[in-house]
mmCIF file of C-alpha atoms in Angstrom:
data_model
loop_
_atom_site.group_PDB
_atom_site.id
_atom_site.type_symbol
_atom_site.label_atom_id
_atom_site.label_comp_id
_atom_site.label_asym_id
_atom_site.label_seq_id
_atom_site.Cartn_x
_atom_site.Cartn_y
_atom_site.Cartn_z
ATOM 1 C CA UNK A 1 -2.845 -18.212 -49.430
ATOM 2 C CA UNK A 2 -6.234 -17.134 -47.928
ATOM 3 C CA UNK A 3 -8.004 -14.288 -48.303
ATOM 4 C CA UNK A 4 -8.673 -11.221 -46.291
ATOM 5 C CA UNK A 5 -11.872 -12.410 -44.900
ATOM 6 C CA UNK A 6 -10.566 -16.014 -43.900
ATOM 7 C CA UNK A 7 -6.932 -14.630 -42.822
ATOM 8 C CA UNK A 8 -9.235 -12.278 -40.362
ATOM 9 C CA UNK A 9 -11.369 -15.011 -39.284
ATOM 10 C CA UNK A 10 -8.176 -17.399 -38.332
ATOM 11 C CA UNK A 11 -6.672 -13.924 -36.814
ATOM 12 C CA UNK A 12 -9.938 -13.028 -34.799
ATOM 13 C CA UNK A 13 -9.882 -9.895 -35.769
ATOM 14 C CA UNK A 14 -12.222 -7.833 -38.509
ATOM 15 C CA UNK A 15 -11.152 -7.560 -42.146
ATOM 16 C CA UNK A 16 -11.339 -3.324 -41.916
ATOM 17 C CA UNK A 17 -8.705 -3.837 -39.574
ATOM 18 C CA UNK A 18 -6.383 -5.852 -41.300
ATOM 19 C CA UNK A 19 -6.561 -2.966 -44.431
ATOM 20 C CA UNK A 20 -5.983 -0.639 -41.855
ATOM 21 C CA UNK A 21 -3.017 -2.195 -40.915
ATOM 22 C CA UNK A 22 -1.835 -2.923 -44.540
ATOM 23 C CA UNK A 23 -2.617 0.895 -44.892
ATOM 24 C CA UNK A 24 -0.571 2.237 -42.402
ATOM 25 C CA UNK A 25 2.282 -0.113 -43.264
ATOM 26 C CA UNK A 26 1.831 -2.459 -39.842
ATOM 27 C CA UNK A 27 1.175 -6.090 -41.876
ATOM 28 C CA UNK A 28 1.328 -5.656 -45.639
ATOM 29 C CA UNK A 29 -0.953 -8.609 -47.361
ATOM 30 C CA UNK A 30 1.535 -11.530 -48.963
ATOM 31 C CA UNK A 31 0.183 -10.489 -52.520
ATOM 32 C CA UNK A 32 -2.603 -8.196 -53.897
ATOM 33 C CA UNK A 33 -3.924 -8.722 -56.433
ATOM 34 C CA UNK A 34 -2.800 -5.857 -59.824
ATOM 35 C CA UNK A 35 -6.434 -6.223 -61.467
ATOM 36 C CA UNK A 36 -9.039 -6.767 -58.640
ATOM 37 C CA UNK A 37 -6.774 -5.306 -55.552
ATOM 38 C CA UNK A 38 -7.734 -7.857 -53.472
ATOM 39 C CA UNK A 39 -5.465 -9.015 -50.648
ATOM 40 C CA UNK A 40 -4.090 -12.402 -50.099
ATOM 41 C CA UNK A 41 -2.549 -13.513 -46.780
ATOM 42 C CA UNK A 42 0.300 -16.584 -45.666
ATOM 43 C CA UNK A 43 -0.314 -18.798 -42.830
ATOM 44 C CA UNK A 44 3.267 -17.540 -41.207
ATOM 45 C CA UNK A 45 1.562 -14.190 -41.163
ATOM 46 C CA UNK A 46 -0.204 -14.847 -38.480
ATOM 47 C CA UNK A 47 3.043 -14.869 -35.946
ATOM 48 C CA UNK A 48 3.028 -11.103 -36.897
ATOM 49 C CA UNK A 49 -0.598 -10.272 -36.320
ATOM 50 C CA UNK A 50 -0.393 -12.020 -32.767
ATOM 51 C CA UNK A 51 2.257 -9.439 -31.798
ATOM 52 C CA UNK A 52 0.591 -6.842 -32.851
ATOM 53 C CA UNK A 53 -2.362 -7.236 -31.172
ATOM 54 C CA UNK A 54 -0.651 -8.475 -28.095
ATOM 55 C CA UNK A 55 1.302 -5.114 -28.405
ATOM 56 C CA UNK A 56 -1.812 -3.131 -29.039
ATOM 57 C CA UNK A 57 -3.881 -5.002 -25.972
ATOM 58 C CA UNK A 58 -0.622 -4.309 -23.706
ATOM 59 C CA UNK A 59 -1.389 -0.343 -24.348
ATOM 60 C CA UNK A 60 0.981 0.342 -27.137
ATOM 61 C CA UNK A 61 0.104 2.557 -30.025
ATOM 62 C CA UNK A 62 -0.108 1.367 -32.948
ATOM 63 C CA UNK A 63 3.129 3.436 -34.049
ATOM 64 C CA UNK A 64 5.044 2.270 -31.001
ATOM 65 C CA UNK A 65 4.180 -0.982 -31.827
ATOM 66 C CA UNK A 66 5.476 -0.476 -35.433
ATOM 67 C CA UNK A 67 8.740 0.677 -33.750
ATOM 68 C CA UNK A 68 8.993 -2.307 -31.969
ATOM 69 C CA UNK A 69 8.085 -5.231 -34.176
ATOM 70 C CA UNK A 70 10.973 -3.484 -36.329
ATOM 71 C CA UNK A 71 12.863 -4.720 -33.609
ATOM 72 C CA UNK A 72 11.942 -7.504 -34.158
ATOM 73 C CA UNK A 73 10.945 -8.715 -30.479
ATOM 74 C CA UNK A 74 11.648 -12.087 -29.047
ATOM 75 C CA UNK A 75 8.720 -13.763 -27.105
ATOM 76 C CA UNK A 76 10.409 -13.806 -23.997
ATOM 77 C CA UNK A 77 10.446 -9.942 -24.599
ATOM 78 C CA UNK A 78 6.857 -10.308 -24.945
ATOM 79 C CA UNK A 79 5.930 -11.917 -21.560
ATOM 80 C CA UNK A 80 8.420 -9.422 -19.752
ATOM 81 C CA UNK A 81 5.983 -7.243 -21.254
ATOM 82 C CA UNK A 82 2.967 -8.552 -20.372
ATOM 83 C CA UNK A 83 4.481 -8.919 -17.136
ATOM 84 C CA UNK A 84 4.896 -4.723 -16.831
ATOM 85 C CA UNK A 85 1.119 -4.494 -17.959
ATOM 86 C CA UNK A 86 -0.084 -6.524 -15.935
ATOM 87 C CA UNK A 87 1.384 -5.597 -12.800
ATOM 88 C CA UNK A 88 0.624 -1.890 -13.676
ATOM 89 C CA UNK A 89 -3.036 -2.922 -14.512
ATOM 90 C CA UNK A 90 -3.285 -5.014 -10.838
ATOM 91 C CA UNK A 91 -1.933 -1.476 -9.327
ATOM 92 C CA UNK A 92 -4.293 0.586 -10.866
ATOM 93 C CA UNK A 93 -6.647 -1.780 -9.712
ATOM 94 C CA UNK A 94 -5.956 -1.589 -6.375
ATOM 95 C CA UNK A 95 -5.644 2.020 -6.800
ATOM 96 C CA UNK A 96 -9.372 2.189 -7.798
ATOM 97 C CA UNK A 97 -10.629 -0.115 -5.115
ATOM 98 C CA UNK A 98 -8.785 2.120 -2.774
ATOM 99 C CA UNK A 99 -10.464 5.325 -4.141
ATOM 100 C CA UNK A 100 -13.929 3.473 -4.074
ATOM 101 C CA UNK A 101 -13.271 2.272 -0.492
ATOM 102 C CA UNK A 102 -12.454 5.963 0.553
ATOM 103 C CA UNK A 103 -15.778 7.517 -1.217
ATOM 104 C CA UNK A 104 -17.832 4.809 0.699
ATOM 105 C CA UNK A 105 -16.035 5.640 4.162
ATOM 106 C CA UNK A 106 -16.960 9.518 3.055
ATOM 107 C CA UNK A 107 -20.353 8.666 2.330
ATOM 108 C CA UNK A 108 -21.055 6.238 5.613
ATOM 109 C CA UNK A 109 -19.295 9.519 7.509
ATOM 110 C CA UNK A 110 -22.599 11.410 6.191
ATOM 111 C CA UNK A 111 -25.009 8.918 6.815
ATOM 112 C CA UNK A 112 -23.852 8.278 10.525
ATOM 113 C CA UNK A 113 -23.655 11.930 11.029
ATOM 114 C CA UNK A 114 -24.857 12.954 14.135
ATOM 115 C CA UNK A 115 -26.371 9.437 15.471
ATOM 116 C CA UNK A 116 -23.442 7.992 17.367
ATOM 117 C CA UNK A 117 -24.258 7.371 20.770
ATOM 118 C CA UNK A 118 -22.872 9.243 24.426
ATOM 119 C CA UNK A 119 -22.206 5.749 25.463
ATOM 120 C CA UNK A 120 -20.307 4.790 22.529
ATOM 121 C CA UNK A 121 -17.055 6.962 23.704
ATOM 122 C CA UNK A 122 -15.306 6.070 27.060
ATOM 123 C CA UNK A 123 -12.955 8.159 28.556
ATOM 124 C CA UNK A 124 -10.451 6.304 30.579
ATOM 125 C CA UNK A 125 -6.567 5.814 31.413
ATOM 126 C CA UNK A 126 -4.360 3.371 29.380
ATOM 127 C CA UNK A 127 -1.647 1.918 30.756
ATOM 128 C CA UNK A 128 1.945 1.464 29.881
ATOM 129 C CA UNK A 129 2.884 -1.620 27.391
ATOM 130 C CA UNK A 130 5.902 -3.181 25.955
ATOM 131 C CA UNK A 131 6.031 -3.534 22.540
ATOM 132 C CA UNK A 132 8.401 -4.984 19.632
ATOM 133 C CA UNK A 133 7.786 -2.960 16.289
ATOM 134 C CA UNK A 134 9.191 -1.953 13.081
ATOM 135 C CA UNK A 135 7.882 1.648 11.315
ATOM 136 C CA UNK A 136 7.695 2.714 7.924
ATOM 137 C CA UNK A 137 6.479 5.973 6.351
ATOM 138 C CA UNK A 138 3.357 6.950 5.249
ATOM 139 C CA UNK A 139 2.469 10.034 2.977
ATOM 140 C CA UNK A 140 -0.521 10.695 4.980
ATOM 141 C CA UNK A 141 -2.355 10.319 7.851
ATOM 142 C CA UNK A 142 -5.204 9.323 5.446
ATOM 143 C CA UNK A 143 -6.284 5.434 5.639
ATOM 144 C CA UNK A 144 -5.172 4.944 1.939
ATOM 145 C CA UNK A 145 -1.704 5.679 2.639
ATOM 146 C CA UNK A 146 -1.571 4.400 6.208
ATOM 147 C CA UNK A 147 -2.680 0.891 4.773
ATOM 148 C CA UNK A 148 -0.246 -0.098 1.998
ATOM 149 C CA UNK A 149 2.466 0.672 5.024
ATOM 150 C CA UNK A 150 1.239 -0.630 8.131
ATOM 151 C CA UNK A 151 -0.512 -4.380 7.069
ATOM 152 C CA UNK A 152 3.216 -5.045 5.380
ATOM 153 C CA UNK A 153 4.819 -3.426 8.390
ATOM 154 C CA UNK A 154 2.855 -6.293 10.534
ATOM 155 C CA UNK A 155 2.917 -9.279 8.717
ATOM 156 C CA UNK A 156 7.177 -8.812 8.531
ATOM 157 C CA UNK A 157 7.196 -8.112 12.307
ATOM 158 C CA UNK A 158 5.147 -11.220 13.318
ATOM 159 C CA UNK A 159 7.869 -13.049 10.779
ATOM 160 C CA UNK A 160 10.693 -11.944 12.669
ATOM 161 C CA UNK A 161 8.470 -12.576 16.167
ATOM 162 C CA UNK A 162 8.749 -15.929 15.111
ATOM 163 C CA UNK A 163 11.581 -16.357 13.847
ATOM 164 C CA UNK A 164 13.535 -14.566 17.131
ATOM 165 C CA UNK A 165 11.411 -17.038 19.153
ATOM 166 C CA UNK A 166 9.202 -14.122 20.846
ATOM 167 C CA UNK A 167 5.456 -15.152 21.628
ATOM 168 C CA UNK A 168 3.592 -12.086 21.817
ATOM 169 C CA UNK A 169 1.911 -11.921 24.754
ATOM 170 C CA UNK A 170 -1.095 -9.363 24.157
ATOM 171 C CA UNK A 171 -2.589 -7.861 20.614
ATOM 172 C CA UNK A 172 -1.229 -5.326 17.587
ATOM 173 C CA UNK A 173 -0.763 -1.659 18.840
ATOM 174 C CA UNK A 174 -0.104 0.926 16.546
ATOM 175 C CA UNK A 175 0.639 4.634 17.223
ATOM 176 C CA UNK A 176 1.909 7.753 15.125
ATOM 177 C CA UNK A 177 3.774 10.394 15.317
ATOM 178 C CA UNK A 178 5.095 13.363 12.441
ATOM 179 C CA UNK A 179 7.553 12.458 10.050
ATOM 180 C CA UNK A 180 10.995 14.846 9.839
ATOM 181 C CA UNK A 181 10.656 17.817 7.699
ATOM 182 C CA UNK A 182 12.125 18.071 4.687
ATOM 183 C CA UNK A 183 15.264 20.507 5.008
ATOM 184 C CA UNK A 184 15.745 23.929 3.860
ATOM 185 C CA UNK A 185 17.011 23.575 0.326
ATOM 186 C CA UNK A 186 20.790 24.366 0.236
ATOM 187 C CA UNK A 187 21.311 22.707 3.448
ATOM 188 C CA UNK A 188 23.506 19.444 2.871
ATOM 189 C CA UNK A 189 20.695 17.286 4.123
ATOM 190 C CA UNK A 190 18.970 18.287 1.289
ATOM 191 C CA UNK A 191 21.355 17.577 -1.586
ATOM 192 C CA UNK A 192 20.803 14.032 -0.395
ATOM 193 C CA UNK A 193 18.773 11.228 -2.794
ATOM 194 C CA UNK A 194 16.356 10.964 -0.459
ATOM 195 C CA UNK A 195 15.473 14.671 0.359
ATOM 196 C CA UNK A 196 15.595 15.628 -3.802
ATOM 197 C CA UNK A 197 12.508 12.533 -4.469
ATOM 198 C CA UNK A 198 11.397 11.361 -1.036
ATOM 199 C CA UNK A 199 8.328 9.587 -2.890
ATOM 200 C CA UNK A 200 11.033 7.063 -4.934
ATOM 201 C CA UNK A 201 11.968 5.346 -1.798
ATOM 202 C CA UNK A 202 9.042 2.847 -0.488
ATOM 203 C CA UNK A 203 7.848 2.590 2.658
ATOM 204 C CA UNK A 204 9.571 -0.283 4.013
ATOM 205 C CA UNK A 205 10.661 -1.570 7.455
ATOM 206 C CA UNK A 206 12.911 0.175 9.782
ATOM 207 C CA UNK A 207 14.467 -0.750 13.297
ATOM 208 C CA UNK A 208 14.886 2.882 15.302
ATOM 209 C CA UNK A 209 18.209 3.794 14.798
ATOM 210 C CA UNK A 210 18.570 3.034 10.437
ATOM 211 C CA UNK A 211 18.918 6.201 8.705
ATOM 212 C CA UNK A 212 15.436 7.620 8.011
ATOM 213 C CA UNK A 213 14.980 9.667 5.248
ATOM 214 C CA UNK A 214 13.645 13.318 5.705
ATOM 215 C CA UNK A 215 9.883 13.746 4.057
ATOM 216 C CA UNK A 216 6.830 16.059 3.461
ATOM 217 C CA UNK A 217 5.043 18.405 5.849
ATOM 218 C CA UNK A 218 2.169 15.597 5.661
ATOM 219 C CA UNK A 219 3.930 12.523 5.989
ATOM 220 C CA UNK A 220 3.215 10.366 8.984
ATOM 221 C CA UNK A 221 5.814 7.657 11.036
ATOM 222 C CA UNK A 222 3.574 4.536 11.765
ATOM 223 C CA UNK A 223 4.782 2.407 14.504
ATOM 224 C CA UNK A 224 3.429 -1.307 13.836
ATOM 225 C CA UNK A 225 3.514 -2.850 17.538
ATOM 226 C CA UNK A 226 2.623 -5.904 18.691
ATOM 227 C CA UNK A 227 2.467 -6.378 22.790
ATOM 228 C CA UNK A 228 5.395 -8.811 24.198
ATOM 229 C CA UNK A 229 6.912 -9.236 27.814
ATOM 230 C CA UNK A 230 10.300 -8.476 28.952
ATOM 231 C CA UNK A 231 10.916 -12.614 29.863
ATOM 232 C CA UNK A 232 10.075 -13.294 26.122
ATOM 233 C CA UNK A 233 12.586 -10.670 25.554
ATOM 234 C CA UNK A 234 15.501 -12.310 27.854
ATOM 235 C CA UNK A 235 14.229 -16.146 26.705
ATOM 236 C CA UNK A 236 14.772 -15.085 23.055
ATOM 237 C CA UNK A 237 18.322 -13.253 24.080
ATOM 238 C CA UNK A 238 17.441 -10.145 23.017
ATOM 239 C CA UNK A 239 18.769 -6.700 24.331
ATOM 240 C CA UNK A 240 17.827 -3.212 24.175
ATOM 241 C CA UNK A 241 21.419 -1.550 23.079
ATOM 242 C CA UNK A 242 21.547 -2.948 20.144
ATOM 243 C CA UNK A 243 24.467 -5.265 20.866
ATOM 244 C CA UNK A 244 24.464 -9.278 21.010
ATOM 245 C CA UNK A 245 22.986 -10.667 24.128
ATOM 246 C CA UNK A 246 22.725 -14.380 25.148
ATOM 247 C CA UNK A 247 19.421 -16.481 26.250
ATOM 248 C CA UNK A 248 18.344 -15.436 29.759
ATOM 249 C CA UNK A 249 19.586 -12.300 29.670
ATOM 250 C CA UNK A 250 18.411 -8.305 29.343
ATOM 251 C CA UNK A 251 19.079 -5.161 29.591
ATOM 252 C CA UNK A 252 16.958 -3.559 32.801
ATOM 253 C CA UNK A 253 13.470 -2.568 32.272
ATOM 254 C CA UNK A 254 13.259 0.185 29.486
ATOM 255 C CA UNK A 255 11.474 3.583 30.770
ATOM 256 C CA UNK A 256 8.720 4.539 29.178
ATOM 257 C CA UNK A 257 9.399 6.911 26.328
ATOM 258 C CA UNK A 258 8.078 6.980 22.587
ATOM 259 C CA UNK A 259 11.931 5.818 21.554
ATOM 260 C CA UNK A 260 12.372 2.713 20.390
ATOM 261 C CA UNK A 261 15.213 0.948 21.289
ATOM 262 C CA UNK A 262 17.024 -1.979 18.503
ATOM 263 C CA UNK A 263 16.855 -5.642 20.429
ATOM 264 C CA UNK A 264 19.626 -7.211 17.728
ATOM 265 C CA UNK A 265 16.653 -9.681 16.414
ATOM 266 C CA UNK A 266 15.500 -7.651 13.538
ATOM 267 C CA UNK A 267 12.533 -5.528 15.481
ATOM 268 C CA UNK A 268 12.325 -2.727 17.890
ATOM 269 C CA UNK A 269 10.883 -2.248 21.099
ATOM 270 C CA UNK A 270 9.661 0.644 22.874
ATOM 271 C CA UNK A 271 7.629 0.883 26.042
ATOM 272 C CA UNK A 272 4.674 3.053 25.013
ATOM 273 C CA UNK A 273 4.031 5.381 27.669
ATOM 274 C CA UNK A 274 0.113 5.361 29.375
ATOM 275 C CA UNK A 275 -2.360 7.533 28.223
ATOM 276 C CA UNK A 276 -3.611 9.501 31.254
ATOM 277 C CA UNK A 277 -6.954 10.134 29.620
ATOM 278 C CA UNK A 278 -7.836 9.137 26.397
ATOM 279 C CA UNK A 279 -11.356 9.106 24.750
ATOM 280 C CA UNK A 280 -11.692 5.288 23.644
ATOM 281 C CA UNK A 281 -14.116 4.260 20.802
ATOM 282 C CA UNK A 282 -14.775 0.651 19.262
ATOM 283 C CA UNK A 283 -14.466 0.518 15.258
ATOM 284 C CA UNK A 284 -15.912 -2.896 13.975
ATOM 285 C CA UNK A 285 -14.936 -3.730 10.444
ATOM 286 C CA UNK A 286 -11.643 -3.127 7.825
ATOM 287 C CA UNK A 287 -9.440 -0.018 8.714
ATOM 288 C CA UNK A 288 -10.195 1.180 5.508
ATOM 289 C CA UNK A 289 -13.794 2.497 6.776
ATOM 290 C CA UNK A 290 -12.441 4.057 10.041
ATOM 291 C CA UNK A 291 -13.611 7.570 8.657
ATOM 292 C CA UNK A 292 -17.086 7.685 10.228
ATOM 293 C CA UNK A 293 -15.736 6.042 13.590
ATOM 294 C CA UNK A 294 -13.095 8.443 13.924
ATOM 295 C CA UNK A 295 -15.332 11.546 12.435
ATOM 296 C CA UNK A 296 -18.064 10.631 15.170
ATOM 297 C CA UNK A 297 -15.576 10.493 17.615
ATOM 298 C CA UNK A 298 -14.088 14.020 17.283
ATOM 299 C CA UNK A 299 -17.780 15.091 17.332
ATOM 300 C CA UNK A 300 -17.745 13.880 21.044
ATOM 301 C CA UNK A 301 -14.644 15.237 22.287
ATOM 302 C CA UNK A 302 -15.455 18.479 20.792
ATOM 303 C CA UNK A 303 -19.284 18.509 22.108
ATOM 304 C CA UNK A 304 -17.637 17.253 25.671
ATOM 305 C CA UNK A 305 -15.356 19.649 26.224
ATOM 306 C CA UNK A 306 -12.036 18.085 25.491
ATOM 307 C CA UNK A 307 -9.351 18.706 22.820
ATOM 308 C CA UNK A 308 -7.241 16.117 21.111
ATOM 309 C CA UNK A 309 -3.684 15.903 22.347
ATOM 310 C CA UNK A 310 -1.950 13.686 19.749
ATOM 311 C CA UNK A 311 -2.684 10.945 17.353
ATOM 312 C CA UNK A 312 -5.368 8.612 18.226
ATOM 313 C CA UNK A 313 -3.665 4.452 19.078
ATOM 314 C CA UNK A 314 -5.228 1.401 17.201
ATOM 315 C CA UNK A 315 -5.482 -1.030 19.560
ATOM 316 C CA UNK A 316 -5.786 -4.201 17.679
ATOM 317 C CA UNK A 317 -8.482 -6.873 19.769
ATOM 318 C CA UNK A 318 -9.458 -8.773 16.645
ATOM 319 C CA UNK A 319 -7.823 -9.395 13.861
ATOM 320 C CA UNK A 320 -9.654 -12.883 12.262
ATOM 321 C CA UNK A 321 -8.875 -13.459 8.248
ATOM 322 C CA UNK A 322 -12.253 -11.952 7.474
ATOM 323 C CA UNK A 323 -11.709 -7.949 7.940
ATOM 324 C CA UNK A 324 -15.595 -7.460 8.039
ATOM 325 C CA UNK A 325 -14.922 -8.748 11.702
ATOM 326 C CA UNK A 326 -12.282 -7.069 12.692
ATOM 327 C CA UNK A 327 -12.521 -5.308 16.113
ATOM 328 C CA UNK A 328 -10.400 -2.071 16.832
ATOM 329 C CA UNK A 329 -10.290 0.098 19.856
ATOM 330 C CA UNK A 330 -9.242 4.274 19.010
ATOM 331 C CA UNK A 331 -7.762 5.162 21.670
ATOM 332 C CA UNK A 332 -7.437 9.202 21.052
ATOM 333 C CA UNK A 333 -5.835 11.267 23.955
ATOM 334 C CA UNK A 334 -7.552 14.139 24.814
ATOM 335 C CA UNK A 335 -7.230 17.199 27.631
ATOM 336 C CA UNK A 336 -9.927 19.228 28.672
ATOM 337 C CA UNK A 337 -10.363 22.299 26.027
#
């Protein structure tokens, strides 16, 4: 038997907590003593006090935990556990780094108000482009929702690229457009799943013609595209109907439009339409700080006499490991206000 002060010391834990626990009824003491009251401890007690403070450091209260040592819990039970915690700790991680990156991007915005540069902005024409993509939905059009959906979006296309034997021939270019509203309710689109909790179905990837769910007033289609050529296309036997096609072969050149079209290889394509005058900036740096670029370049259009007409395009010219050096082109389309 050991006492309360060596059991604690073998336990790592303080001997105030180990009455506090005998108090509440968590891990009575082996024996105490009639006369003195002291508490005495066994050896095999210590499998108990591990679980409880596993349980406790996993979040539990200390009356859940009760509840579920009385259930006597296996250790495999335990790790499953830990598992849960710790992926909802990494989340709420990431959810904190997101919120930090988003008050920095807010606070550069302020700093860099009012010093971009006239030269900075060029207003020219884009021209058409063939793309293969896959889209997901976003909540917003807010860079910590666009994020988690579109860097997934693009490292599953370039896996299906690859595995279709497409070479892209030109960089990533991603474009936007409004999700579907969410129906009137008592409409029989919206006794669906999907319309009653929108938010419990993930972003994930989706060729043109899969069911999309409907969504929120806010919520925003991305298009992940990545620039390709029609003789990749016909090498890799892809079509544009959706049917099977053989090596050599495709369908005639698509018209530009902002529907994509199924190839049968797992990806879309769509050829995105030119941009007859677009206001062009260059962001340098992660996505996740576009705020000020983007702020500073609305500050232009509006000081220049144009109006936006549309979501700006990302037009992806570097993308090395190291985000710091990413390089981005906006490409916003604008008309004359």
């Amino acid at each position: 038997m050991f006492s309360i002060g060596d059991f604690a010391q073998y336990g790592r834990v303080s001997a105030r907590m180990l009455r506090h626990y005998d108090a509440i009824g968590l891990l009575r003491p082996a024996r105490t003593d009639p006369v003195s009251g002291y508490r005495y401890y066994e050896a095999a007690q210590l499998a108990r006090l591990n679980r409880i403070i596993a349980l406790k450091d996993l979040g539990f209260s200390l009356q859940q935990v009760g509840a579920i040592l009385a259930e006597e819990v296996s250790v495999p039970e335990l790790r499953g556990m830990l598992r849960l915690r710790r992926a909802e700790l990494e989340a709420s991680l990431a959810a904190a780094g997101a919120r930090l990156a988003q008050v920095e991007a807010r606070l550069r915005t302020i700093e860099s108000e009012g010093r971009m540069s006239a030269d900075d902005v060029v207003v020219k024409r884009t021209g058409a482009v063939l793309l293969a993509e896959l889209s997901g939905i976003a909540a917003s059009y807010g860079p910590e929702d666009i994020g988690p959906v579109i860097q997934p979006l693009y490292g599953e296309l370039c896996r299906r690229l690859e595995a279709a034997g497409v070479t892209p021939a030109g960089p990533g270019l991603a474009y936007y457009e409004d999700a579907p509203e969410i129906p009137e309710t008592g409409t029989p689109e919206a006794e669906t799943p999907e319309a009653r909790t929108p938010a419990a179905k993930p972003p994930a990837a989706m060729t043109a013609n899969e069911h999309r769910p409907t969504w929120s007033r806010e919520a925003i289609v991305v298009h992940a595209g990545i620039v390709i050529t029609e003789e990749a296309l016909a090498k890799a036997g892809a079509t544009t109907d959706g049917t099977p096609g053989r090596a050599g072969t495709t369908s005639a050149p698509l018209t530009p439009t902002l529907t994509p079209t199924p190839t049968g290889l797992g990806f879309d394509v769509v050829t995105l339409p030119a941009l007859d005058c677009a206001a062009t900036v260059v962001h340098r740096g992660p996505m996740s700080r576009i705020l000020p670029t983007v702020q500073n370049l609305a500050h232009w259009i509006d000081a220049n006499g144009y109006r936006s007409a549309g979501y700006a395009r990302e037009l992806y010219l570097e993308c090395p490991p190291d985000q710091e050096k990413w390089v981005t082109e906006i490409q916003e389309p604008v008309v004359r206000a």
